[in-house]
Amino acid sequence: MAADSDPETEVFEITDFTTASEWERFVSRVEEVLNDWKLIGSSAGRSSPEKGEYTSGTWEEKSQEINFADFKFSIIHHYLKQESDKSDLKEELEEDAFPLAMQDLLCMNNDFPPRAHCLVRWYGMREFLVISPGANCEAIISESKCNLLLSSVSISLANSGCQVPMFVQIQQKWRRMYAGECQGPGVRTDFEMVHLRKVPSQYNHLSGLLDIFKSKIGCPLTPLPPITIAIRFTYVLQDWQQYSWPQQPPDFDALLGGEVGGVEFGKLPFGACEDPISELHLATTWPHLTEGIVVDNDVYSDLDPLQAPHWSVRVRKADNPQCLLGDFLNEFFKLCCRKESTEEILGRGLTEEEGKENNDLSAALSKLTEPAAVPMSKLSVSSMVHSARKRIRRHRRVDESPLSTDVLNSILLYLFPDAAVEKSSSPASDNSDGRAAPPNTGSRNEHDKDSDYNLFNQLKSAPSDSLTYRLALCVCLVNFYHGGVRALAHLWQEFVLEMRYRWENNYLVYGLASGAPDLRCCLLHQKLQMLNCCIERKRARDETRKASDNGRERERTLSSGGENGRRGPESAAGSGPAREASPGKSWDSWSDSEDEFFECLSDQEEAAAGKEGEAEKGGAGPSRAKPPDGRLHPHSNMTLLHSSTELLYVPITQEPAPMTEDLLEEQSEVLARLGTSAEGAHLRARMQSACLLSDMESFKAANPGCALEDFVRWYSPRDYVEEEVVDETGTALLRGELSARMKIPGNMWAEAWETARSVPARRQKRLFDDTKEAEKVLHYLSVQKPADLTRHLLPCILHAAVLKLKEEESVEDIPSVKKAIQQATSHASKQLRHPSPDHKKLEEVISQLAAVETVIARARSLKAKFGIGKAEAGEDSDDLEKFVSALLEEPEVAVLGAGRGPAGSIIHKLFVSAQRAALLAPLDDDLVRPGGGVEDRKPVGGGLNVPDFPPPAGREILLRTCVPRPAPYSKALPQRLFCVLMREEFRLGGAFSSDTSFF
């Protein structure tokens, strides 16, 4: 007892009921979200939604994470964005007006929306809230948890006064089960749902569903208020019996059938290899029916799809159909990831003759140094290596060659159509540009040319009539059809050999614009243009030398005649080698010496130049002044400053050296490495003044006795400042002087002027060594791996793909495709202009182009199915074209005239054809589905008991009424039941309203 009475041993447990529980915190958090989203108060007063607004309108949503203890939920607010109508807001709202959701339950303007949230389709609401478990949380399956959540929803709505319906997602997510509640002033709507796998037999028709609805609302009134019924049956067409897919698979042998040329190799393939439209869904709808009008029970049905007042169609697209253009682009793009070199790829099958090949190549240099009576034009390392490779190719077995001879010759003839004509003639007899006109350019209008120009400029590819563009097409086709990467490496090797052959033999490269490399094009195109520039310079130099040799020969002939023929044999002997070497390649033309000149000086000119040099060194007087040389034309009547009678002449100057973008970057890096020191800046200025020095020397040769001021007046007029002054006699005179920057000590212009000699451009050292640059280009081409080549040609392939899509789209005229092509082109332009484009983003560009191809293929499939283009032009054909275009753009399209319209008749025939093909084999007794309606047993022509339509894949029945509930004296409130009957699904979604004031 003493121990029991001890106060220290007594334990007091105090429960603080003022502390909120987890459930109360959850309810409070829901209320806070409703307040934050301003969903408090009446939602009534807005006008009913327009017909079809649920499909065409914009649906938006907000989401927020909330917790119940440690269990995560997400609450989402779905609502249709509508413009507020001020006239509606001015209306006085009754205190007991129905919530907006209750009004939507009875609205018939948006039954069966084709694209909306499932709750919108089942209950017709434009605004609602959904509480669902978090992403990684388990589903709410137990009944106690479901009731706890529904209680939380009810309390939150009551405390906050929110009239927006709130749902709770229960059971597994794939079942799409929701339960919810909506509260208003004195009214409440409970949302309930039933989901089964099989349809109970007693509820497999309208009469059974009406019984469920009547028993659920339990209306005590007699007679019962009328029930409005909306019914939709959906039929699926999968087999297209009377229609064959027009896209034939590519015929690989046809590409080599003799007529290869530009027709085959100049075009990318296009189209789907399989039908991109897999199914057609026909929805037959009876929008406004009452219980007494229609009969549908287990014995008889009035619901004939041909008699339905409203038809609508949607198409189901095939998932990722195989399309030719997309496959070409993807296979080509995969080559960018390859790492093998051309030698590694082609050397795998050539190990047997490796020793012999090495001997042939190693002997090239020894043959070059052997004493032999061979013209100098044929003695070069490149020609020896070229002939050795020719013998190697001759000794290869036919089956070892990745590309057959026929294919290779066809490709080379397509790339170089001038070879068939021009190789039989000498370079001197070629046209001025050495190239034939690109094919099919005369028929293109100016708009096409401008658009193509903008496109290649945007994608940094090459013009569509250029060699680079055609090479890209051939590489793509060879990779896909004729052997993959080995055939590609073989083609590239032959291409490089052709480039070297043209350089050594002075043949211009076909299909390239003349002039300096175009920096707007891809680097490979710039390299080929650079090679063409070298060939042009070499041809011009050789022709000048040939003309000079001919002139020297004539002079020698005349001089020998004047000396009674004493120099005749010597002259003839001297002219022999010149004649022999002139058509080919002279020693000077391939030599890499820096002492090359534009023209060879004759013997007399050399002697005169020597005398002039001696006279200049010995002191030039008036009678011994060096004569002007290399004049082009007078410069706007200007005179030299030291003599008012001597005109200032514009000299003949050397053209600046053309450069590709990689050379420009390399030069910029070299100049940047010199730093910012005074010595670095001086050296950088000297490197950049080579062209300036050449122009100064040409100017001095054209204007003997000129000064730096004369040169500046022509070369940089803004650096010669003139001002008006008055002399001692009061006469106004113009006096000029160099600008301030020209007077800075150590100015580069002044230093260059002091060092510049009087040398005309034709005797100067070349600013552009075409031999050296050509060999650099050829080396650059020869070391390119297949992966490098595909990266160079990728802009051209994307350019060709865009042009192909535009060409195909112009036939179909699909607005969404035009926009998609523009977006893909813009996306590609951003990537291709980047120095190192993102691999994944380029894949996205190719996917976009393939998606556009799929859309065009779908359009053609639908047009073929509906006979567009075959029927005579008229109103029906115009309606069909609009109908097919709408099928591509919209989720569901209404059929004008239902089953009696032009489109409806075609759809009916498609179903009849498919039914006959599917049900012709079984007996007539087996054709009737147990419990089926009249649509399953309707006879067609021919005496066969084959129904026109298959059993509906889905049936949707919507029942609506407005009755007092729960008591006869309660308010008349909206009641709704949405029923879905499918082969493996039975769903009932009910919204049952009750009066909470008078019950």
mmCIF file of N, CA and C in Angstrom, residues 406-445:
data_model
loop_
_atom_site.group_PDB
_atom_site.id
_atom_site.type_symbol
_atom_site.label_atom_id
_atom_site.label_comp_id
_atom_site.label_asym_id
_atom_site.label_seq_id
_atom_site.Cartn_x
_atom_site.Cartn_y
_atom_site.Cartn_z
ATOM 1 N N ASP A 406 29.637 -2.161 -114.129
ATOM 2 C CA ASP A 406 28.487 -1.478 -114.717
ATOM 3 C C ASP A 406 27.968 -0.377 -113.800
ATOM 4 N N VAL A 407 27.841 -0.717 -112.528
ATOM 5 C CA VAL A 407 27.344 0.288 -111.570
ATOM 6 C C VAL A 407 28.325 1.449 -111.473
ATOM 7 N N LEU A 408 29.609 1.129 -111.358
ATOM 8 C CA LEU A 408 30.606 2.183 -111.208
ATOM 9 C C LEU A 408 30.634 3.097 -112.430
ATOM 10 N N ASN A 409 30.589 2.510 -113.615
ATOM 11 C CA ASN A 409 30.593 3.340 -114.820
ATOM 12 C C ASN A 409 29.342 4.204 -114.914
ATOM 13 N N SER A 410 28.218 3.644 -114.516
ATOM 14 C CA SER A 410 26.978 4.431 -114.542
ATOM 15 C C SER A 410 27.047 5.603 -113.582
ATOM 16 N N ILE A 411 27.597 5.362 -112.410
ATOM 17 C CA ILE A 411 27.707 6.439 -111.419
ATOM 18 C C ILE A 411 28.668 7.519 -111.915
ATOM 19 N N LEU A 412 29.831 7.105 -112.415
ATOM 20 C CA LEU A 412 30.803 8.087 -112.884
ATOM 21 C C LEU A 412 30.271 8.871 -114.073
ATOM 22 N N LEU A 413 29.492 8.222 -114.931
ATOM 23 C CA LEU A 413 28.903 8.943 -116.062
ATOM 24 C C LEU A 413 27.854 9.939 -115.584
ATOM 25 N N TYR A 414 27.142 9.590 -114.518
ATOM 26 C CA TYR A 414 26.175 10.535 -113.949
ATOM 27 C C TYR A 414 26.886 11.706 -113.277
ATOM 28 N N LEU A 415 27.991 11.416 -112.571
ATOM 29 C CA LEU A 415 28.722 12.489 -111.895
ATOM 30 C C LEU A 415 29.467 13.370 -112.891
ATOM 31 N N PHE A 416 30.019 12.766 -113.946
ATOM 32 C CA PHE A 416 30.831 13.507 -114.906
ATOM 33 C C PHE A 416 30.291 13.260 -116.320
ATOM 34 N N PRO A 417 29.165 13.829 -116.664
ATOM 35 C CA PRO A 417 28.628 13.608 -118.015
ATOM 36 C C PRO A 417 29.492 14.219 -119.107
ATOM 37 N N ASP A 418 30.402 15.125 -118.745
ATOM 38 C CA ASP A 418 31.281 15.700 -119.749
ATOM 39 C C ASP A 418 32.381 14.743 -120.178
ATOM 40 N N ALA A 419 32.591 13.668 -119.415
ATOM 41 C CA ALA A 419 33.696 12.761 -119.720
ATOM 42 C C ALA A 419 33.485 12.046 -121.046
ATOM 43 N N ALA A 420 32.225 11.712 -121.377
ATOM 44 C CA ALA A 420 31.955 10.978 -122.610
ATOM 45 C C ALA A 420 32.288 11.797 -123.841
ATOM 46 N N VAL A 421 32.221 13.140 -123.718
ATOM 47 C CA VAL A 421 32.453 14.009 -124.878
ATOM 48 C C VAL A 421 33.830 14.624 -124.831
ATOM 49 N N GLU A 422 34.216 15.136 -123.673
ATOM 50 C CA GLU A 422 35.399 15.985 -123.613
ATOM 51 C C GLU A 422 36.696 15.211 -123.527
ATOM 52 N N LYS A 423 36.664 13.987 -123.013
ATOM 53 C CA LYS A 423 37.919 13.270 -122.864
ATOM 54 C C LYS A 423 38.503 12.844 -124.199
ATOM 55 N N SER A 424 37.702 12.867 -125.236
ATOM 56 C CA SER A 424 38.211 12.532 -126.555
ATOM 57 C C SER A 424 38.908 13.707 -127.217
ATOM 58 N N SER A 425 38.724 14.904 -126.660
ATOM 59 C CA SER A 425 39.332 16.107 -127.226
ATOM 60 C C SER A 425 40.430 16.607 -126.312
ATOM 61 N N SER A 426 41.259 17.474 -126.828
ATOM 62 C CA SER A 426 42.354 18.026 -126.027
ATOM 63 C C SER A 426 41.832 19.144 -125.157
ATOM 64 N N PRO A 427 42.544 19.455 -124.070
ATOM 65 C CA PRO A 427 42.098 20.555 -123.205
ATOM 66 C C PRO A 427 42.007 21.872 -123.916
ATOM 67 N N ALA A 428 42.829 22.080 -124.911
ATOM 68 C CA ALA A 428 42.818 23.375 -125.588
ATOM 69 C C ALA A 428 41.563 23.582 -126.399
ATOM 70 N N SER A 429 40.898 22.474 -126.779
ATOM 71 C CA SER A 429 39.690 22.613 -127.584
ATOM 72 C C SER A 429 38.427 22.620 -126.756
ATOM 73 N N ASP A 430 38.582 22.623 -125.407
ATOM 74 C CA ASP A 430 37.393 22.642 -124.535
ATOM 75 C C ASP A 430 36.705 23.982 -124.603
ATOM 76 N N ASN A 431 35.513 24.017 -124.011
ATOM 77 C CA ASN A 431 34.799 25.279 -123.893
ATOM 78 C C ASN A 431 35.530 26.188 -122.926
ATOM 79 N N SER A 432 35.054 27.394 -122.840
ATOM 80 C CA SER A 432 35.720 28.368 -121.987
ATOM 81 C C SER A 432 35.686 27.955 -120.531
ATOM 82 N N ASP A 433 34.619 27.309 -120.089
ATOM 83 C CA ASP A 433 34.539 26.872 -118.701
ATOM 84 C C ASP A 433 34.821 25.394 -118.550
ATOM 85 N N GLY A 434 34.974 24.688 -119.636
ATOM 86 C CA GLY A 434 35.317 23.282 -119.553
ATOM 87 C C GLY A 434 34.205 22.400 -119.079
ATOM 88 N N ARG A 435 32.987 22.874 -118.992
ATOM 89 C CA ARG A 435 31.888 22.084 -118.443
ATOM 90 C C ARG A 435 30.665 22.217 -119.319
ATOM 91 N N ALA A 436 29.892 21.154 -119.325
ATOM 92 C CA ALA A 436 28.589 21.219 -119.978
ATOM 93 C C ALA A 436 27.596 21.848 -119.023
ATOM 94 N N ALA A 437 26.481 22.273 -119.571
ATOM 95 C CA ALA A 437 25.454 22.884 -118.721
ATOM 96 C C ALA A 437 24.848 21.831 -117.813
ATOM 97 N N PRO A 438 24.598 22.143 -116.542
ATOM 98 C CA PRO A 438 23.968 21.179 -115.646
ATOM 99 C C PRO A 438 22.610 20.765 -116.176
ATOM 100 N N PRO A 439 22.226 19.525 -115.940
ATOM 101 C CA PRO A 439 20.976 19.038 -116.524
ATOM 102 C C PRO A 439 19.755 19.635 -115.862
ATOM 103 N N ASN A 440 18.727 19.809 -116.667
ATOM 104 C CA ASN A 440 17.390 20.195 -116.188
ATOM 105 C C ASN A 440 17.377 21.531 -115.473
ATOM 106 N N THR A 441 18.220 22.456 -115.862
ATOM 107 C CA THR A 441 18.179 23.767 -115.216
ATOM 108 C C THR A 441 17.372 24.766 -116.013
ATOM 109 N N GLY A 442 17.145 24.493 -117.289
ATOM 110 C CA GLY A 442 16.424 25.463 -118.096
ATOM 111 C C GLY A 442 14.951 25.506 -117.810
ATOM 112 N N SER A 443 14.397 24.408 -117.323
ATOM 113 C CA SER A 443 12.959 24.356 -117.100
ATOM 114 C C SER A 443 12.549 24.896 -115.751
ATOM 115 N N ARG A 444 13.485 25.203 -114.895
ATOM 116 C CA ARG A 444 13.137 25.688 -113.559
ATOM 117 C C ARG A 444 12.860 27.191 -113.618
ATOM 118 N N ASN A 445 11.814 27.583 -112.980
ATOM 119 C CA ASN A 445 11.493 28.999 -112.976
ATOM 120 C C ASN A 445 12.312 29.732 -111.922
#
